[in-house]
Coordinates of C-alpha atoms in Angstrom, one line a residue:
M1 CA -160.1 -238.4 -37.3
E2 CA -161.3 -241.8 -36.1
P3 CA -157.9 -243.5 -36.2
M4 CA -156.4 -240.6 -34.3
E5 CA -159.2 -240.8 -31.6
K6 CA -158.7 -244.6 -31.5
N7 CA -154.9 -244.2 -31.0
G8 CA -155.6 -241.6 -28.3
R9 CA -157.9 -244.0 -26.4
V10 CA -155.3 -246.8 -26.7
S11 CA -152.5 -244.5 -25.5
S12 CA -154.6 -243.3 -22.6
A13 CA -155.4 -246.9 -21.6
V14 CA -151.7 -247.9 -21.7
V15 CA -150.8 -244.9 -19.6
W16 CA -153.4 -245.8 -17.0
V17 CA -151.9 -249.4 -16.9
S18 CA -148.5 -247.9 -16.3
L19 CA -149.8 -245.6 -13.6
A20 CA -151.4 -248.6 -11.8
T21 CA -148.1 -250.5 -12.0
A22 CA -146.2 -247.5 -10.6
T23 CA -148.7 -247.1 -7.8
A24 CA -148.3 -250.7 -6.7
F25 CA -144.5 -250.4 -6.9
E26 CA -144.5 -247.2 -4.9
A27 CA -146.7 -248.6 -2.1
L28 CA -144.3 -251.5 -1.5
T29 CA -141.3 -249.2 -1.8
V30 CA -142.6 -246.7 0.8
L31 CA -143.3 -249.6 3.2
E32 CA -139.8 -251.1 2.8
T33 CA -138.0 -247.9 3.2
Q34 CA -139.9 -245.9 5.8
D35 CA -140.6 -248.6 8.3
K36 CA -137.4 -249.4 10.2
T37 CA -138.5 -252.9 11.1
V38 CA -139.4 -253.8 7.5
R39 CA -136.3 -252.1 6.2
A40 CA -134.1 -254.2 8.6
A41 CA -135.4 -257.4 7.0
S42 CA -135.3 -256.2 3.4
P43 CA -133.0 -258.3 1.2
W44 CA -132.0 -255.2 -0.8
Q45 CA -131.4 -252.7 2.1
D46 CA -127.7 -252.3 1.2
D47 CA -125.9 -250.8 -1.7
P48 CA -125.7 -251.0 -4.6
Y49 CA -129.4 -252.1 -4.5
D50 CA -130.5 -249.3 -2.2
V51 CA -129.2 -246.5 -4.5
M52 CA -131.5 -247.6 -7.3
M53 CA -134.4 -248.1 -5.0
S54 CA -133.9 -244.6 -3.4
L55 CA -133.8 -243.0 -6.8
A56 CA -137.0 -244.7 -8.0
Q57 CA -138.7 -244.0 -4.7
F58 CA -138.9 -240.3 -5.5
T59 CA -138.7 -240.2 -9.3
V60 CA -141.4 -242.7 -10.0
P61 CA -144.1 -240.8 -8.0
M62 CA -143.0 -237.5 -9.6
L63 CA -143.4 -238.9 -13.1
A64 CA -146.7 -240.5 -12.1
L65 CA -148.0 -237.2 -10.8
V66 CA -147.1 -235.2 -13.9
I67 CA -148.5 -237.9 -16.1
A68 CA -151.8 -238.0 -14.1
L69 CA -152.1 -234.2 -14.3
R70 CA -151.6 -234.3 -18.0
L71 CA -154.5 -236.6 -18.4
L72 CA -156.6 -233.6 -17.4
T73 CA -155.7 -232.0 -20.7
W74 CA -155.8 -235.1 -22.8
R75 CA -158.5 -233.8 -25.2
A76 CA -157.0 -230.3 -25.5
P77 CA -155.4 -229.2 -28.8
G78 CA -152.2 -231.0 -29.8
G79 CA -153.5 -234.5 -29.0
A80 CA -151.0 -236.3 -31.2
D81 CA -148.0 -234.6 -29.5
R82 CA -149.5 -235.1 -26.1
A83 CA -150.1 -238.8 -26.6
W84 CA -146.6 -239.4 -27.8
Q85 CA -144.9 -237.4 -25.1
T86 CA -147.0 -238.9 -22.3
M87 CA -146.2 -242.4 -23.6
R88 CA -142.5 -241.5 -23.5
A89 CA -142.9 -240.4 -19.9
A90 CA -144.7 -243.6 -19.1
E91 CA -141.8 -245.5 -20.7
V92 CA -139.3 -243.7 -18.5
M93 CA -141.4 -244.4 -15.4
T94 CA -141.8 -248.0 -16.2
T95 CA -138.1 -248.4 -17.0
L96 CA -137.2 -247.0 -13.6
V97 CA -139.6 -249.5 -12.0
G98 CA -138.2 -252.4 -14.1
L99 CA -134.6 -251.5 -13.3
T100 CA -135.4 -251.3 -9.6
L101 CA -137.1 -254.7 -9.6
A102 CA -134.1 -256.1 -11.5
F103 CA -131.8 -254.8 -8.7
E104 CA -134.1 -256.3 -6.1
W105 CA -134.1 -259.7 -7.8
V106 CA -130.3 -259.6 -7.9
A107 CA -130.2 -258.9 -4.2
V108 CA -132.6 -261.8 -3.5
I109 CA -130.5 -264.2 -5.6
A110 CA -127.3 -263.1 -3.9
R111 CA -128.7 -264.0 -0.4
T112 CA -129.2 -267.4 1.1
P113 CA -132.8 -268.6 1.1
S114 CA -132.6 -269.5 4.8
S115 CA -132.4 -265.7 5.6
F116 CA -135.8 -265.1 4.2
S117 CA -138.4 -265.1 6.9
G118 CA -141.0 -262.8 8.4
W119 CA -141.0 -259.4 6.6
A120 CA -138.4 -260.6 4.1
S121 CA -140.9 -263.2 2.8
V122 CA -143.6 -260.5 2.5
L123 CA -141.3 -258.2 0.6
I124 CA -140.3 -261.0 -1.8
S125 CA -143.9 -261.8 -2.4
G126 CA -144.5 -258.2 -3.1
L127 CA -141.6 -258.2 -5.5
V128 CA -143.2 -261.1 -7.4
V129 CA -146.5 -259.3 -7.6
N130 CA -144.8 -256.1 -8.9
S131 CA -142.8 -258.0 -11.4
V132 CA -145.9 -259.7 -12.7
L133 CA -147.7 -256.4 -13.0
T134 CA -144.7 -254.7 -14.7
V135 CA -144.4 -257.2 -17.6
P136 CA -147.8 -256.5 -19.2
A137 CA -147.2 -252.7 -18.8
V138 CA -143.9 -253.1 -20.7
L139 CA -145.4 -255.2 -23.4
L140 CA -148.2 -252.7 -23.9
L141 CA -145.8 -249.7 -24.1
V142 CA -143.7 -251.5 -26.7
R143 CA -146.7 -252.5 -28.7
C144 CA -148.2 -249.0 -28.6
R145 CA -144.9 -247.5 -29.5
R146 CA -144.9 -249.5 -32.7
R147 CA -148.4 -248.5 -33.8
P148 CA -148.6 -246.6 -37.1
G149 CA -148.8 -242.8 -36.7
S150 CA -146.7 -242.6 -33.6
S151 CA -144.1 -239.9 -34.3
R152 CA -141.8 -237.6 -32.5
S153 CA -143.1 -234.0 -31.9
R154 CA -142.4 -231.1 -29.6
R155 CA -144.9 -228.6 -30.8
Q156 CA -147.0 -229.0 -27.7
D157 CA -144.8 -229.6 -24.6
W158 CA -145.9 -230.2 -21.0
L159 CA -145.3 -226.6 -20.1
G160 CA -147.9 -225.6 -22.7
D161 CA -150.4 -227.8 -20.9
V162 CA -149.6 -226.2 -17.6
V163 CA -150.3 -222.8 -19.1
F164 CA -153.5 -224.2 -20.7
V165 CA -154.8 -225.2 -17.2
C166 CA -153.5 -222.1 -15.4
R167 CA -155.4 -219.8 -17.8
R168 CA -158.6 -221.4 -16.6
I169 CA -157.9 -220.7 -13.0
P170 CA -158.5 -217.1 -12.0
V171 CA -155.8 -217.0 -9.3
L172 CA -153.1 -218.4 -11.6
R173 CA -154.2 -216.7 -14.8
A174 CA -151.9 -213.7 -14.3
W175 CA -148.8 -215.9 -14.1
A176 CA -149.6 -217.9 -17.3
D177 CA -148.4 -215.3 -19.8
A178 CA -146.1 -215.6 -22.7
D179 CA -143.2 -213.9 -20.9
A180 CA -143.2 -216.4 -18.0
V181 CA -143.3 -219.3 -20.4
D182 CA -140.4 -217.9 -22.4
W183 CA -138.4 -217.3 -19.2
V184 CA -138.8 -220.9 -18.1
R185 CA -137.9 -222.3 -21.5
R186 CA -134.8 -220.1 -21.8
R187 CA -133.7 -221.0 -18.3
A188 CA -134.8 -224.6 -18.2
M189 CA -131.4 -225.8 -16.8
T190 CA -131.7 -223.3 -14.0
V191 CA -135.1 -224.6 -13.2
F192 CA -133.8 -228.2 -13.2
V193 CA -130.9 -227.2 -10.8
V194 CA -133.2 -225.3 -8.4
V195 CA -135.8 -228.1 -8.3
S196 CA -133.1 -230.8 -7.9
T197 CA -131.4 -228.8 -5.1
L198 CA -134.7 -228.2 -3.2
A199 CA -135.7 -231.9 -3.5
A200 CA -132.2 -233.0 -2.3
A201 CA -132.4 -230.6 0.6
A202 CA -135.7 -232.0 1.8
I203 CA -134.5 -235.6 1.4
T204 CA -131.1 -235.0 3.0
G205 CA -132.7 -233.1 5.9
A206 CA -135.1 -235.9 6.6
Q207 CA -132.3 -238.5 6.4
A208 CA -130.1 -236.4 8.7
I209 CA -132.8 -236.0 11.3
G210 CA -133.9 -239.6 11.1
E211 CA -130.4 -241.0 11.4
H212 CA -129.2 -238.3 13.9
W213 CA -126.3 -237.2 11.6
T214 CA -124.1 -234.4 13.1
D215 CA -121.2 -234.5 10.6
P216 CA -121.5 -231.5 8.3
L217 CA -119.3 -233.1 5.6
L218 CA -121.5 -236.2 5.5
I219 CA -124.7 -234.1 5.2
T220 CA -123.1 -232.0 2.5
W221 CA -121.9 -235.1 0.6
M222 CA -125.4 -236.6 0.6
L223 CA -126.9 -233.3 -0.5
I224 CA -124.5 -233.3 -3.5
V225 CA -125.2 -236.9 -4.3
V226 CA -128.9 -236.6 -4.2
A227 CA -129.0 -233.2 -6.1
T228 CA -126.8 -234.5 -8.9
S229 CA -128.9 -237.7 -9.2
D230 CA -132.1 -235.6 -9.4
L231 CA -130.5 -233.2 -11.9
A232 CA -129.4 -236.1 -14.2
F233 CA -133.0 -237.5 -14.0
C234 CA -134.5 -234.1 -14.8
V235 CA -132.3 -233.5 -17.9
I236 CA -132.5 -237.0 -19.3
S237 CA -136.3 -237.4 -18.7
N238 CA -136.9 -234.0 -20.3
A239 CA -134.8 -235.0 -23.3
I240 CA -136.9 -238.1 -23.7
A241 CA -140.4 -236.9 -22.8
G242 CA -140.2 -233.2 -23.8
F243 CA -141.5 -231.6 -20.6
I244 CA -140.0 -228.3 -21.5
T245 CA -139.0 -227.4 -25.1
R246 CA -135.7 -225.7 -24.9
P247 CA -134.5 -223.1 -27.4
P248 CA -131.4 -223.8 -29.6
R249 CA -128.1 -223.9 -27.7
T250 CA -124.5 -223.5 -28.8
R251 CA -122.3 -226.5 -29.4
T252 CA -120.2 -225.6 -26.4
R253 CA -123.2 -225.4 -24.0
R254 CA -124.6 -228.7 -25.3
I255 CA -121.2 -230.4 -24.7
A256 CA -121.0 -228.9 -21.3
E257 CA -124.4 -230.1 -20.3
A258 CA -123.9 -233.6 -21.7
A259 CA -120.6 -233.8 -19.8
M260 CA -122.2 -232.6 -16.6
V261 CA -125.0 -235.2 -16.9
A262 CA -122.4 -237.9 -17.4
G263 CA -120.6 -236.7 -14.2
C264 CA -123.9 -236.7 -12.3
V265 CA -124.6 -240.3 -13.3
A266 CA -121.0 -241.3 -12.5
I267 CA -121.5 -240.0 -8.9
S268 CA -124.5 -242.2 -8.4
V269 CA -122.8 -245.2 -9.9
A270 CA -119.7 -244.6 -7.7
T271 CA -121.9 -244.2 -4.6
A272 CA -123.7 -247.5 -5.4
F273 CA -120.4 -249.4 -6.0
R274 CA -118.2 -247.5 -3.6
D275 CA -116.9 -250.5 -1.7
A276 CA -115.9 -252.3 -4.9
L277 CA -114.2 -249.2 -6.2
W278 CA -112.4 -248.6 -2.9
S279 CA -111.1 -252.2 -2.9
V280 CA -109.5 -251.5 -6.2
L281 CA -108.2 -248.0 -5.6
G282 CA -107.7 -247.9 -1.8
T283 CA -106.8 -250.1 1.1
G284 CA -108.8 -251.3 4.0
T285 CA -112.4 -250.6 4.6
L286 CA -114.1 -247.4 3.4
T287 CA -115.2 -245.8 6.6
S288 CA -113.9 -242.2 6.3
V289 CA -116.3 -239.6 5.1
P290 CA -113.5 -237.5 3.4
A291 CA -112.4 -240.6 1.5
L292 CA -116.0 -241.4 0.6
A293 CA -116.5 -237.9 -0.8
A294 CA -113.2 -237.9 -2.7
L295 CA -114.0 -241.3 -4.2
T296 CA -117.5 -240.5 -5.4
L297 CA -117.2 -236.9 -6.3
G298 CA -113.9 -237.4 -7.8
A299 CA -115.3 -240.1 -10.1
G300 CA -118.0 -237.7 -11.2
A301 CA -115.5 -234.9 -11.9
A302 CA -113.2 -237.3 -13.8
T303 CA -116.1 -238.6 -15.9
S304 CA -117.3 -235.1 -16.8
V305 CA -113.8 -234.2 -18.0
I306 CA -113.4 -237.4 -20.0
A307 CA -116.9 -237.1 -21.5
A308 CA -116.2 -233.4 -22.5
A309 CA -113.0 -234.4 -24.2
L310 CA -114.6 -237.3 -26.1
L311 CA -117.5 -235.1 -27.2
L312 CA -115.2 -232.3 -28.4
A313 CA -113.3 -234.9 -30.4
R314 CA -116.4 -236.6 -31.7
F315 CA -118.1 -233.3 -32.6
P316 CA -115.4 -230.9 -33.8
Q317 CA -116.2 -227.2 -34.4
G318 CA -118.4 -226.9 -37.5
P319 CA -117.9 -224.4 -40.3
S320 CA -120.5 -222.0 -38.9
G321 CA -118.3 -221.0 -36.0
P322 CA -118.8 -220.8 -32.3
G323 CA -122.3 -219.4 -32.6
R324 CA -123.6 -222.6 -34.2
H325 CA -126.8 -223.7 -32.5
H326 CA -128.6 -227.0 -32.1
S327 CA -132.3 -227.6 -31.2
D328 CA -133.4 -229.7 -28.3
A329 CA -135.2 -232.2 -30.5
A330 CA -132.3 -234.6 -30.4
G331 CA -132.3 -234.8 -26.6
V332 CA -128.8 -234.9 -25.1
H333 CA -127.3 -235.8 -28.5
L334 CA -125.3 -233.2 -30.2
R335 CA -126.4 -233.9 -33.8
R336 CA -129.4 -235.5 -35.3
P337 CA -128.3 -238.5 -37.5
G338 CA -128.7 -237.9 -41.2
T339 CA -128.7 -234.1 -41.1
N340 CA -126.1 -231.4 -41.3
R341 CA -127.2 -229.7 -38.1

């Protein structure tokens, strides 16, 4: 019992360090994206840097919120599962922060030092501070991950903790029954799609109002780009941290979901590097919204088709027939190494 409690205290401390790092990152990110004067001086205001920063701006606080809420149930039953899964979520959050900082450093290196003055100098100073804070958080996460006794488990997922809390709140107690939990687990992908679409609608609406957009195609394109980016984040982060334990799925469905996620990621990558792609595939400057939509969404569709074909070839139909199922314990992978599943 004592080693387990000690590991729990260590994990909790590392999670708090990760949350502090994410808070400092988010404070600077909100400043540099929401204030027009500051944004105009930002060295990383343009793509491909802005795509990564925009993704982290919303996903990092979402992860920080669910991690902080789970700390409320830290001592509830299933502590070993909870500590491991929360650490994984902290790893995802810190990775997003680290990747965004790396993109920002590339933007700084790509620009001439003479252009750094006023707010640009302030933002670069903040970048240095965030980088210094992120390094120890990464080292602590790596060290804690290697501690003895850390193991992968999905017996107690995050949805179970939500039910645990709701059952102690009279107003929410009626909703926290086994049928509701089972419905969410069986329709996890539907939940991810709805949440991603609602978040994308809010972000796109705010962007359209702030930038005075009137082109329906441009608004629709951004809605699709943001929604697919959020959907990929939900599916991948769920596979890593185990927010919702999903029931077994057929081989066909797992391949379809993996191909869809690959296409969603490709849309974000194509959006970030659209000018470079257009210079290879097209002529002139990419200024047409229909061309922009065709380039980015076409890249996503093509990637999904290619990914599905590769996965079908890599994982041919097994002897158990089309009804063969796979658990979610392997994340987005179709087969757990070393087993016959």
